[in-house]
Coordinates of C-alpha atoms in Angstrom, one line a residue:
Chain G
M8 CA 148.5 187.5 -107.5
I9 CA 146.3 189.2 -105.5
E10 CA 145.1 192.7 -105.5
I11 CA 143.6 194.9 -103.2
K12 CA 141.9 198.1 -104.7
D13 CA 140.7 200.2 -102.1
V14 CA 138.4 198.5 -99.9
S15 CA 136.3 199.2 -97.0
K16 CA 134.2 197.3 -94.7
L17 CA 131.1 199.3 -92.7
Y18 CA 129.1 197.7 -89.8
P19 CA 125.6 199.6 -90.0
G20 CA 124.7 200.3 -86.3
K21 CA 121.9 201.5 -84.3
Q22 CA 124.8 203.9 -82.5
K23 CA 126.9 204.0 -85.0
T24 CA 128.3 203.0 -88.2
I25 CA 131.7 200.5 -87.4
T26 CA 134.2 201.0 -90.1
A27 CA 136.3 197.7 -89.6
V28 CA 138.7 197.7 -92.6
K29 CA 139.7 201.5 -94.2
D30 CA 140.3 202.1 -97.6
V31 CA 142.8 199.4 -97.8
N32 CA 145.0 199.0 -100.9
L33 CA 147.6 196.0 -101.5
T34 CA 149.4 193.2 -103.7
I35 CA 150.2 190.5 -102.8
N36 CA 152.7 188.0 -105.1
D37 CA 152.6 184.8 -106.2
G38 CA 154.3 182.8 -104.1
E39 CA 155.8 184.8 -101.0
I40 CA 154.3 184.6 -97.5
Y41 CA 152.7 188.2 -96.7
G42 CA 152.2 189.0 -92.8
I43 CA 149.6 191.2 -91.8
V44 CA 150.2 192.1 -88.0
G45 CA 147.9 194.2 -86.2
Y46 CA 146.3 194.1 -82.2
S47 CA 142.9 192.5 -82.1
G48 CA 139.9 194.6 -83.3
A49 CA 142.3 196.5 -86.2
G50 CA 140.5 194.3 -88.7
K51 CA 142.7 192.2 -90.1
S52 CA 140.1 189.3 -89.5
T53 CA 137.9 191.0 -91.4
L54 CA 140.4 191.7 -94.5
V55 CA 141.3 187.4 -94.5
R56 CA 137.5 186.6 -95.2
M57 CA 137.2 188.8 -98.0
F58 CA 139.6 186.9 -100.0
N59 CA 137.7 183.6 -99.9
G60 CA 134.4 185.3 -99.5
L61 CA 133.3 185.0 -95.8
E62 CA 132.9 188.8 -96.2
T63 CA 132.5 190.9 -98.8
P64 CA 133.8 194.5 -98.9
T65 CA 131.0 197.4 -98.5
S66 CA 133.6 199.2 -101.2
G67 CA 136.3 198.5 -103.0
V68 CA 137.3 195.1 -104.8
V69 CA 139.4 191.8 -104.1
T70 CA 140.8 190.2 -106.9
I71 CA 142.4 187.0 -107.2
N72 CA 144.4 185.9 -110.3
G73 CA 141.8 188.1 -112.1
T74 CA 139.0 186.9 -110.6
V75 CA 136.8 189.3 -108.7
M76 CA 136.3 187.8 -105.2
S77 CA 133.1 189.8 -104.4
E78 CA 131.2 189.4 -107.7
L79 CA 130.9 185.7 -107.3
K80 CA 127.9 183.7 -106.1
G81 CA 126.5 180.4 -105.5
K82 CA 128.6 177.2 -107.4
P83 CA 131.3 179.7 -108.8
L84 CA 131.9 181.0 -105.2
R85 CA 132.2 177.4 -103.9
E86 CA 134.1 176.3 -106.4
A87 CA 137.0 179.2 -105.8
R88 CA 136.6 178.5 -102.6
Q89 CA 138.1 175.5 -102.8
K90 CA 141.5 176.5 -104.5
M91 CA 142.1 178.0 -100.9
G92 CA 142.8 176.9 -97.8
M93 CA 142.2 178.5 -94.5
I94 CA 143.5 177.7 -90.8
F95 CA 141.8 179.2 -87.9
Q96 CA 143.1 180.2 -84.0
Y97 CA 140.9 177.0 -82.9
F98 CA 142.0 174.5 -85.6
N99 CA 138.3 174.5 -86.1
L100 CA 138.3 170.0 -86.8
L101 CA 135.5 167.8 -86.4
W102 CA 135.9 166.5 -83.4
S103 CA 133.3 163.7 -84.8
R104 CA 135.3 162.8 -87.4
T105 CA 139.2 160.9 -87.2
V106 CA 142.6 162.9 -88.5
L107 CA 141.7 161.3 -91.5
E108 CA 137.7 161.8 -91.8
N109 CA 139.1 165.0 -91.2
V110 CA 141.4 165.2 -93.9
T111 CA 139.0 164.2 -96.3
F112 CA 136.3 166.5 -95.8
P113 CA 137.4 169.2 -98.4
L114 CA 137.5 165.5 -100.9
E115 CA 134.3 164.8 -100.4
L116 CA 132.8 167.8 -100.6
I117 CA 134.0 167.8 -104.4
G118 CA 133.0 164.4 -104.8
M119 CA 136.1 162.3 -105.5
D120 CA 136.1 158.9 -105.1
K121 CA 136.7 156.8 -101.3
A122 CA 140.3 155.1 -102.3
E123 CA 141.7 157.9 -104.3
R124 CA 141.1 161.0 -101.1
I125 CA 142.2 158.3 -98.7
A126 CA 145.0 157.8 -100.8
K127 CA 145.5 161.4 -100.9
A128 CA 144.8 162.1 -97.3
T129 CA 147.4 159.8 -96.0
K130 CA 149.7 161.6 -98.2
L131 CA 148.7 164.7 -96.6
I132 CA 149.0 163.3 -93.2
D133 CA 152.6 162.1 -94.0
T134 CA 154.1 165.4 -94.5
V135 CA 152.3 167.1 -91.8
G136 CA 154.3 165.0 -89.9
L137 CA 151.1 163.0 -88.4
Q138 CA 151.8 159.8 -89.7
G139 CA 150.5 156.6 -87.4
R140 CA 147.4 159.1 -86.2
E141 CA 145.5 158.8 -88.8
N142 CA 142.3 157.0 -87.0
A143 CA 143.2 159.3 -83.9
Y144 CA 140.4 161.5 -82.8
P145 CA 141.3 165.6 -82.5
S146 CA 140.8 165.3 -78.8
E147 CA 143.0 162.5 -78.3
L148 CA 145.7 165.3 -80.3
S149 CA 147.2 167.9 -78.7
G150 CA 146.9 171.7 -79.9
G151 CA 150.1 171.5 -82.5
Q152 CA 149.3 168.2 -83.8
Q153 CA 145.4 169.8 -84.1
Q154 CA 146.7 172.5 -85.8
R155 CA 148.4 170.2 -88.2
V156 CA 145.9 168.5 -89.5
A157 CA 143.9 171.6 -90.1
I158 CA 147.0 172.6 -92.3
A159 CA 146.7 168.9 -94.3
R160 CA 143.0 169.3 -94.1
A161 CA 143.6 173.3 -95.8
L162 CA 146.1 171.3 -97.8
A163 CA 143.7 168.6 -99.6
N164 CA 142.3 170.9 -102.6
D165 CA 146.0 171.4 -104.0
P166 CA 144.8 175.0 -103.2
Q167 CA 147.2 178.1 -104.8
L168 CA 146.3 180.3 -101.4
L169 CA 146.3 180.0 -98.4
L170 CA 144.9 182.0 -94.6
S171 CA 146.4 181.8 -92.1
D172 CA 144.1 183.5 -89.2
E173 CA 145.6 183.5 -85.6
A174 CA 147.0 180.1 -86.7
T175 CA 149.9 179.9 -83.5
S176 CA 148.5 182.2 -81.2
G177 CA 146.6 179.4 -79.4
L178 CA 150.4 177.6 -79.4
D179 CA 153.0 177.5 -77.0
P180 CA 156.4 179.5 -77.8
K181 CA 158.0 175.9 -79.1
T182 CA 155.3 174.9 -81.0
T183 CA 154.3 177.9 -82.6
D184 CA 157.9 177.7 -84.5
E185 CA 157.2 174.3 -85.6
V186 CA 153.9 175.2 -87.2
L187 CA 155.8 177.6 -88.6
E188 CA 158.7 175.8 -89.9
L189 CA 156.0 173.6 -91.8
L190 CA 153.8 176.7 -92.8
L191 CA 157.3 177.8 -94.5
K192 CA 158.1 174.2 -96.0
I193 CA 155.1 174.3 -97.5
N194 CA 155.6 177.5 -99.1
R195 CA 159.1 176.4 -100.8
E196 CA 158.0 173.3 -101.5
L197 CA 154.5 173.3 -103.2
K198 CA 154.9 176.9 -104.2
I199 CA 151.6 178.4 -102.4
T200 CA 150.9 181.7 -101.5
I201 CA 150.3 182.2 -97.6
I202 CA 148.9 184.9 -96.2
V203 CA 149.6 185.2 -92.7
I204 CA 146.7 187.2 -89.9
T205 CA 148.7 187.3 -86.3
H206 CA 149.5 189.9 -83.8
E207 CA 152.5 188.4 -83.1
M208 CA 156.0 190.1 -84.7
H209 CA 157.6 186.7 -83.5
V210 CA 155.9 185.2 -86.6
I211 CA 156.0 187.7 -89.5
R212 CA 159.6 188.0 -88.8
K213 CA 160.3 183.9 -88.8
I214 CA 158.2 183.4 -92.1
C215 CA 157.2 186.5 -94.1
D216 CA 158.5 188.0 -96.7
R217 CA 156.6 191.1 -96.9
M218 CA 154.0 192.6 -94.5
A219 CA 151.8 195.2 -93.6
V220 CA 150.8 196.8 -90.4
M221 CA 146.8 197.5 -89.8
D222 CA 145.3 199.8 -87.0
E223 CA 141.7 200.5 -86.9
G224 CA 141.1 199.1 -90.1
A225 CA 143.5 200.8 -92.2
V226 CA 146.8 199.9 -93.7
V227 CA 150.1 202.1 -92.0
E228 CA 152.9 200.6 -93.3
E229 CA 154.1 198.2 -95.6
G230 CA 156.6 196.4 -97.0
N231 CA 159.4 194.5 -97.3
V232 CA 159.8 192.8 -93.4
F233 CA 163.8 193.5 -93.5
D234 CA 163.2 197.4 -93.9
I235 CA 160.2 197.8 -91.5
F236 CA 162.0 195.9 -88.7
R237 CA 165.0 198.7 -89.7
H238 CA 163.0 201.9 -90.1
P239 CA 159.6 201.5 -88.2
K240 CA 158.1 204.4 -89.5
M241 CA 154.9 204.4 -87.8
E242 CA 154.8 204.7 -83.8
I243 CA 152.4 201.0 -83.4
T244 CA 155.3 199.6 -86.1
R245 CA 158.0 200.4 -83.6
Q246 CA 155.5 199.1 -81.0
F247 CA 155.5 196.0 -82.9
V248 CA 159.5 196.1 -83.4
S249 CA 160.6 196.5 -80.3
E250 CA 158.0 193.4 -78.3
E251 CA 160.0 191.4 -81.1
E252 CA 163.6 193.2 -80.6
T253 CA 163.8 192.7 -76.8
P254 CA 161.1 189.9 -75.7
Q255 CA 162.5 190.5 -71.9
L256 CA 162.6 194.4 -72.5
N257 CA 161.2 195.0 -68.4
D258 CA 164.3 192.6 -67.3
T259 CA 166.6 194.2 -69.1
T260 CA 165.1 197.7 -66.9
V261 CA 165.6 196.2 -64.2
V262 CA 169.1 194.6 -64.7
I263 CA 170.3 198.4 -66.3
N264 CA 168.8 199.8 -62.8
E265 CA 170.8 197.1 -60.9
L266 CA 173.8 197.6 -62.7
L267 CA 173.1 201.7 -63.1
A268 CA 173.2 201.1 -58.7
Q269 CA 176.6 199.6 -58.3
V270 CA 177.8 201.8 -60.7
P271 CA 177.0 205.0 -60.7
T272 CA 179.1 206.3 -63.5
G273 CA 177.8 204.3 -66.4
K274 CA 176.3 205.3 -69.5
I275 CA 173.8 202.7 -70.9
V276 CA 173.5 202.7 -74.8
K277 CA 171.4 200.5 -76.5
L278 CA 173.1 199.3 -80.4
T279 CA 171.4 198.1 -82.9
F280 CA 172.7 196.0 -85.9
H281 CA 171.5 195.2 -89.6
G282 CA 172.2 192.3 -91.5
D283 CA 176.0 192.5 -92.6
Q284 CA 176.5 195.0 -89.4
A285 CA 175.7 191.8 -87.5
K286 CA 178.8 190.0 -89.0
L287 CA 181.5 192.7 -88.6
P288 CA 184.0 192.9 -85.0
I289 CA 182.6 195.8 -84.4
I290 CA 182.8 196.2 -80.6
S291 CA 186.4 194.5 -80.6
E292 CA 187.8 197.8 -82.9
M293 CA 186.4 200.0 -81.2
L294 CA 188.0 198.6 -77.8
R295 CA 191.4 198.7 -80.0
Q296 CA 191.1 202.8 -81.4
F297 CA 189.0 203.3 -77.6
P298 CA 191.2 200.8 -75.4
N299 CA 190.8 203.2 -72.1
V300 CA 186.9 202.1 -72.2
D301 CA 186.0 199.8 -70.2
L302 CA 182.4 197.8 -71.5
N303 CA 179.8 195.8 -69.9
I304 CA 177.5 193.7 -71.5
V305 CA 174.0 194.2 -69.9
D306 CA 171.6 192.4 -72.5
G307 CA 172.0 191.1 -75.8
S308 CA 170.3 189.3 -78.7
I309 CA 170.2 188.4 -82.6
H310 CA 167.4 187.1 -84.8
Q311 CA 167.3 185.6 -87.6
T312 CA 164.5 186.9 -90.5
Q313 CA 164.1 186.2 -94.3
E314 CA 166.8 188.0 -95.3
G315 CA 169.4 188.6 -92.4
S316 CA 169.9 189.3 -88.9
I317 CA 169.4 192.0 -86.5
G318 CA 171.4 192.0 -83.3
T319 CA 170.0 194.7 -80.6
L320 CA 173.2 195.3 -78.2
Y321 CA 172.4 197.0 -74.7
L322 CA 176.6 198.2 -73.2
Q323 CA 177.8 200.0 -69.7
L324 CA 180.6 202.0 -70.7
L325 CA 182.8 203.4 -68.2
G326 CA 185.7 205.8 -68.5
D327 CA 186.7 209.1 -69.8
D328 CA 184.1 210.9 -71.4
D329 CA 186.1 212.0 -74.3
E330 CA 186.6 208.4 -74.5
I331 CA 183.3 207.7 -74.0
A332 CA 182.3 210.5 -76.9
G333 CA 184.6 209.3 -79.5
A334 CA 183.4 205.6 -79.1
T335 CA 179.6 206.2 -79.1
D336 CA 180.6 208.3 -82.8
Y337 CA 182.5 205.6 -84.1
L338 CA 179.8 203.3 -83.8
H339 CA 178.0 205.9 -85.2
K340 CA 180.3 205.8 -88.5
M341 CA 180.3 201.8 -88.7
R342 CA 176.2 203.3 -88.9
V343 CA 175.1 200.7 -86.3
G344 CA 172.0 202.5 -84.3
T345 CA 173.2 204.0 -81.4
E346 CA 171.0 205.2 -78.6
V347 CA 172.0 206.3 -74.8
I348 CA 169.7 205.5 -72.7
R349 CA 170.7 206.5 -69.7
G350 CA 173.4 209.0 -69.7
E351 CA 176.2 209.8 -66.7
Chain Z
M29 CA 87.6 136.2 -51.5
V30 CA 86.4 139.4 -51.1
S31 CA 89.3 141.6 -52.1
S32 CA 89.9 145.2 -49.8
T33 CA 90.1 147.9 -51.5
T34 CA 92.0 149.8 -48.7
G35 CA 95.1 149.0 -46.7
F36 CA 98.8 147.8 -47.6
S37 CA 97.7 144.8 -48.7
S38 CA 95.4 145.6 -51.4
Y39 CA 99.1 146.3 -53.9
F40 CA 99.6 142.3 -53.6
H41 CA 96.8 140.3 -54.8
F42 CA 98.7 138.6 -57.6
S43 CA 96.0 136.8 -58.2
Q44 CA 93.6 139.0 -59.6
V45 CA 96.6 140.1 -62.2
N46 CA 95.3 139.5 -65.7
W47 CA 98.8 138.7 -67.0
P48 CA 97.8 137.9 -71.1
S49 CA 96.1 142.0 -71.0
M50 CA 98.9 143.6 -68.7
W51 CA 101.5 142.3 -71.1
S52 CA 98.9 142.6 -74.2
A53 CA 98.9 146.3 -72.6
T54 CA 102.8 146.7 -72.4
V55 CA 103.4 145.7 -75.7
E56 CA 100.8 148.6 -76.8
T57 CA 102.5 151.2 -74.7
I58 CA 105.5 150.5 -76.1
W59 CA 104.3 150.6 -79.6
M60 CA 102.8 154.0 -79.2
T61 CA 106.5 155.4 -77.6
I62 CA 108.4 153.9 -80.3
F63 CA 106.3 154.4 -83.6
S64 CA 105.5 158.5 -82.6
L65 CA 109.4 158.4 -81.2
V66 CA 110.5 157.9 -84.9
L67 CA 108.3 160.6 -86.5
V68 CA 108.9 163.4 -83.3
G69 CA 112.6 162.4 -84.3
I70 CA 112.2 163.6 -87.8
L71 CA 109.6 166.3 -87.3
G72 CA 111.7 167.0 -85.0
I73 CA 114.9 167.5 -86.6
L74 CA 113.6 169.0 -89.3
L75 CA 111.9 171.7 -87.1
G76 CA 115.2 172.7 -85.5
L77 CA 116.7 172.9 -88.0
L78 CA 114.0 175.4 -89.9
L79 CA 114.6 177.2 -86.8
F80 CA 118.3 177.4 -86.9
E81 CA 118.5 177.8 -90.1
T82 CA 116.3 180.5 -89.9
T83 CA 117.7 182.9 -86.7
G84 CA 119.2 186.2 -87.3
S85 CA 118.4 186.2 -91.3
T86 CA 117.9 189.3 -92.6
N87 CA 116.2 187.7 -95.3
F88 CA 111.9 188.6 -95.1
W89 CA 111.1 185.0 -96.0
A90 CA 113.4 183.7 -93.8
R91 CA 112.4 185.9 -91.3
L92 CA 108.7 184.6 -91.7
V93 CA 109.4 180.9 -91.8
H94 CA 111.4 181.4 -88.3
W95 CA 108.2 183.2 -87.0
V96 CA 105.3 180.9 -87.9
T97 CA 108.0 178.1 -87.3
A98 CA 108.2 179.5 -83.9
L99 CA 104.8 180.3 -83.3
F100 CA 103.6 176.4 -83.9
V101 CA 106.6 175.6 -81.2
N102 CA 106.0 177.8 -78.7
V103 CA 102.0 176.8 -79.2
F104 CA 101.8 173.3 -78.9
R105 CA 105.0 172.8 -76.3
S106 CA 102.5 175.2 -74.3
V107 CA 99.3 173.5 -74.2
P108 CA 98.6 170.5 -71.3
F109 CA 98.9 167.2 -73.0
I110 CA 95.7 166.2 -71.3
I111 CA 93.9 168.5 -73.0
L112 CA 95.4 168.4 -76.6
I113 CA 94.3 165.0 -76.7
V114 CA 90.9 166.5 -76.3
L115 CA 91.6 169.1 -78.7
L116 CA 92.7 166.9 -81.7
L117 CA 89.6 164.6 -81.4
P118 CA 88.4 165.8 -84.8
L119 CA 91.5 165.9 -86.7
T120 CA 92.4 162.6 -84.8
K121 CA 89.4 161.5 -86.0
N122 CA 90.0 162.4 -90.1
L123 CA 93.4 161.4 -89.8
V124 CA 93.0 157.3 -88.6
G125 CA 89.9 157.3 -88.8
T126 CA 89.4 156.3 -84.8
I127 CA 89.2 158.3 -81.6
I128 CA 90.0 155.4 -79.5
G129 CA 93.0 152.3 -79.2
P130 CA 96.9 152.9 -79.3
K131 CA 96.5 153.8 -83.3
A132 CA 94.2 157.6 -82.5
A133 CA 96.8 158.7 -79.6
L134 CA 99.3 158.9 -82.4
P135 CA 98.6 162.7 -84.2
S136 CA 98.1 164.0 -80.4
L137 CA 101.7 162.3 -79.2
I138 CA 103.4 163.4 -82.0
I139 CA 102.0 167.0 -82.1
S140 CA 102.5 167.8 -78.4
A141 CA 106.3 165.9 -78.4
A142 CA 107.9 167.1 -82.0
P143 CA 107.9 170.8 -80.7
F144 CA 109.5 169.9 -77.7
Y145 CA 112.6 168.2 -79.0
A146 CA 112.6 170.7 -81.9
R147 CA 113.9 173.0 -79.0
M148 CA 116.6 170.4 -78.4
V149 CA 117.2 170.1 -81.9
E150 CA 118.0 174.0 -82.3
L151 CA 119.8 174.5 -79.1
A152 CA 122.3 171.2 -79.5
F153 CA 122.6 172.9 -83.5
H154 CA 123.5 176.0 -81.8
E155 CA 126.4 174.1 -79.5
I156 CA 128.2 173.7 -82.6
D157 CA 131.2 175.9 -83.0
H158 CA 130.4 178.9 -85.0
G159 CA 133.9 178.7 -86.2
V160 CA 133.1 174.8 -87.8
I161 CA 131.1 175.9 -90.0
E162 CA 132.8 179.1 -90.8
A163 CA 135.8 176.6 -91.8
A164 CA 133.4 174.2 -94.3
E165 CA 132.5 177.5 -95.8
A166 CA 135.6 178.3 -95.8
M167 CA 136.2 174.6 -98.0
G168 CA 133.2 175.4 -100.2
A169 CA 130.9 173.4 -99.0
T170 CA 127.1 174.1 -99.8
R171 CA 124.3 175.1 -97.5
W172 CA 123.0 170.8 -97.6
Q173 CA 126.8 170.1 -96.9
I174 CA 127.1 171.7 -93.9
I175 CA 123.7 170.5 -92.4
Y176 CA 124.3 166.1 -92.7
K177 CA 128.2 166.8 -92.9
V178 CA 128.9 169.2 -89.9
L179 CA 125.6 170.3 -88.1
L180 CA 123.7 166.8 -87.7
P181 CA 127.5 164.6 -86.6
E182 CA 128.7 167.4 -84.4
S183 CA 125.7 167.6 -82.7
S184 CA 124.8 164.2 -82.5
P185 CA 124.9 163.4 -79.0
A186 CA 123.1 166.0 -77.9
L187 CA 120.4 164.7 -80.9
V188 CA 120.9 161.4 -78.8
S189 CA 120.2 162.4 -75.5
G190 CA 117.7 164.7 -76.5
I191 CA 115.9 162.3 -78.2
T192 CA 115.9 160.2 -74.8
V193 CA 114.7 162.7 -72.9
T194 CA 111.3 163.2 -74.7
G195 CA 110.5 159.2 -75.3
I196 CA 110.4 159.3 -71.5
S197 CA 107.9 162.1 -71.9
L198 CA 106.7 160.3 -74.3
I199 CA 106.0 157.0 -72.6
G200 CA 104.5 159.6 -69.2
F201 CA 101.9 161.1 -72.4
T202 CA 101.1 157.5 -73.2
A203 CA 99.8 156.7 -70.3
M204 CA 97.7 160.2 -69.9
A205 CA 96.4 159.1 -73.5
G206 CA 95.6 155.8 -72.0
V207 CA 92.8 157.6 -69.3
I208 CA 90.7 158.5 -72.7
G209 CA 91.0 155.3 -74.2
A210 CA 94.3 154.7 -76.4
G211 CA 94.9 151.1 -75.0
G212 CA 98.5 151.0 -72.9
L213 CA 99.3 150.7 -70.0
G214 CA 97.3 154.1 -68.7
N215 CA 94.6 152.6 -69.8
L216 CA 94.9 149.3 -67.9
A217 CA 95.8 151.2 -64.6
Y218 CA 93.0 153.2 -65.6
L219 CA 90.5 150.5 -66.4
D220 CA 91.0 147.5 -64.2
G221 CA 93.3 149.2 -61.3
F222 CA 91.4 152.8 -60.3
Q223 CA 87.8 151.9 -62.0
A224 CA 87.9 148.4 -60.8
S225 CA 89.8 149.2 -57.4
N226 CA 92.7 147.3 -58.3
N227 CA 95.2 148.3 -56.6
T228 CA 97.2 145.3 -57.5
V229 CA 96.5 146.2 -61.0
T230 CA 98.1 150.0 -60.8
L231 CA 101.5 148.9 -58.9
V232 CA 102.4 146.1 -61.8
A233 CA 101.5 148.5 -64.3
T234 CA 104.0 150.9 -62.1
I235 CA 106.3 148.9 -62.3
I236 CA 106.4 148.1 -65.8
I237 CA 106.2 151.7 -67.0
L238 CA 109.8 152.0 -64.8
I239 CA 111.2 149.4 -66.2
V240 CA 110.8 150.8 -69.9
V241 CA 112.0 154.0 -68.6
F242 CA 115.2 152.5 -67.4
I243 CA 116.1 150.6 -70.2
F244 CA 114.9 153.6 -72.6
Q245 CA 117.6 155.6 -70.3
T246 CA 120.1 153.4 -70.3
L247 CA 120.5 152.9 -74.0
G248 CA 120.1 156.4 -74.7
D249 CA 122.9 157.0 -71.9
L250 CA 125.2 154.1 -73.6
I251 CA 125.0 155.5 -77.4
V252 CA 125.6 158.8 -76.5
D253 CA 128.4 157.6 -74.8
K254 CA 129.6 155.7 -77.9
L255 CA 129.5 159.0 -80.1
D256 CA 130.3 161.4 -77.8
K257 CA 134.4 161.6 -79.2
R258 CA 135.2 164.9 -77.7
V259 CA 136.9 163.4 -74.5
A260 CA 139.2 161.0 -75.1
N261 CA 138.1 157.8 -73.8

């Protein structure tokens, strides 16, 4: 278990002191995937570097399985680091080494015997799906493949904890999903705790169990990923969630405006479904109860999170005012989030 | 036959070239270059490492070491080589016991070229992506492991191309050292060529030096090509 207690990090400067991390308290359980989301400069990279002692807190303590990281120095610190893996946005592979040599690197550091480390590295290269590329150099691989090598390298010392610092930020959407699948598989099969730092809500939704939102060095919201997606409390969290819910928000606005121009008598509502509601035939039931309402689907999406699905639907409702009011009341009654985007 | 010291034809009196002494002068030049280059390589990497490792430190001793090393490097890189030889004559006498011959050229060659190479080494280390060093630290590498498993291999192409450039300027330095009696092709061109008014000897010595430089550069480029894995080939 990882405990962060009252952790702050200040960088004294000539003009003024910069607070990179401000009074952060977090508990991360063994075996979970914990996401920390925030815009760049929010302090999440500084925070994650305190887990393996690359940064030390100005005040507060980071405790990993009972060991206070900031008290470690020299050999004990290096040994603690050998039990953690870390992956980065730009992969940070050694270009002068082949894939195999990159993966054996951490094993060389602990003085493992050559035959043993080659056997182990070869197995890890299989795990990340790069068999056959052992003798390639990083420059001959795609970004996604390089990150796989970095993941294999991070796993070489059988870590209990894997730190991922914007590991998918440099990758295209398809490759991002492949790397996320791999991280999920590693978490499930090897029972490794993973801490994911990202500015993309997509990454959190896809693999994280719990999450924290950071803004200007402080954790402003924390909890279950599903709950936060459903009821974001802070404005910044709402921004992150809405980015992810409607990835083509601008397109949707365009579509709504076009529709309004074509059919000036429309009411546009945004419906949000979570979990079980997304599985119920609520809309068809609504139409059965209010048969004079005409309905036009403007846009919609359903996302899978680790705990269930979240759906968003943009509808144009046409017809008698009373009927429409009844229909939206029905939706409210069914606990569907209903938001009127444009009235009459 | 009277040798003419003027006119274009003075370059082509090949019968006046003493080939055995030309050969032994070539060997002396190559020997001085290679011997000093090996020591310059070792010393330059050590100095460069010292500069790199102490850059931006907040520790008082590290800053002191950085300041002293930087001062040494800057001073000896700035003194013109021909003056440095003369300046170091007493030291040379103490170190190698003589102030003439190829051996006597070594101390000034090394002290002049090592700081030059040290700066290139420092630059080569600074060009390594900091993230790679951070990754090694995150894996629990010691400082020493980072030096010989990350810094040196990752900068190897730059280190080799730097030693090639340094080697070529060393060849030039050996020729200058020749003028004050260090032997080699520079010495031959000065004594048998200039002072004996034999332009052909000067021309032949020049051509040999050019060939040595050319071979050296080609060899260096080949090794860099072999080491550099950053571009897929």
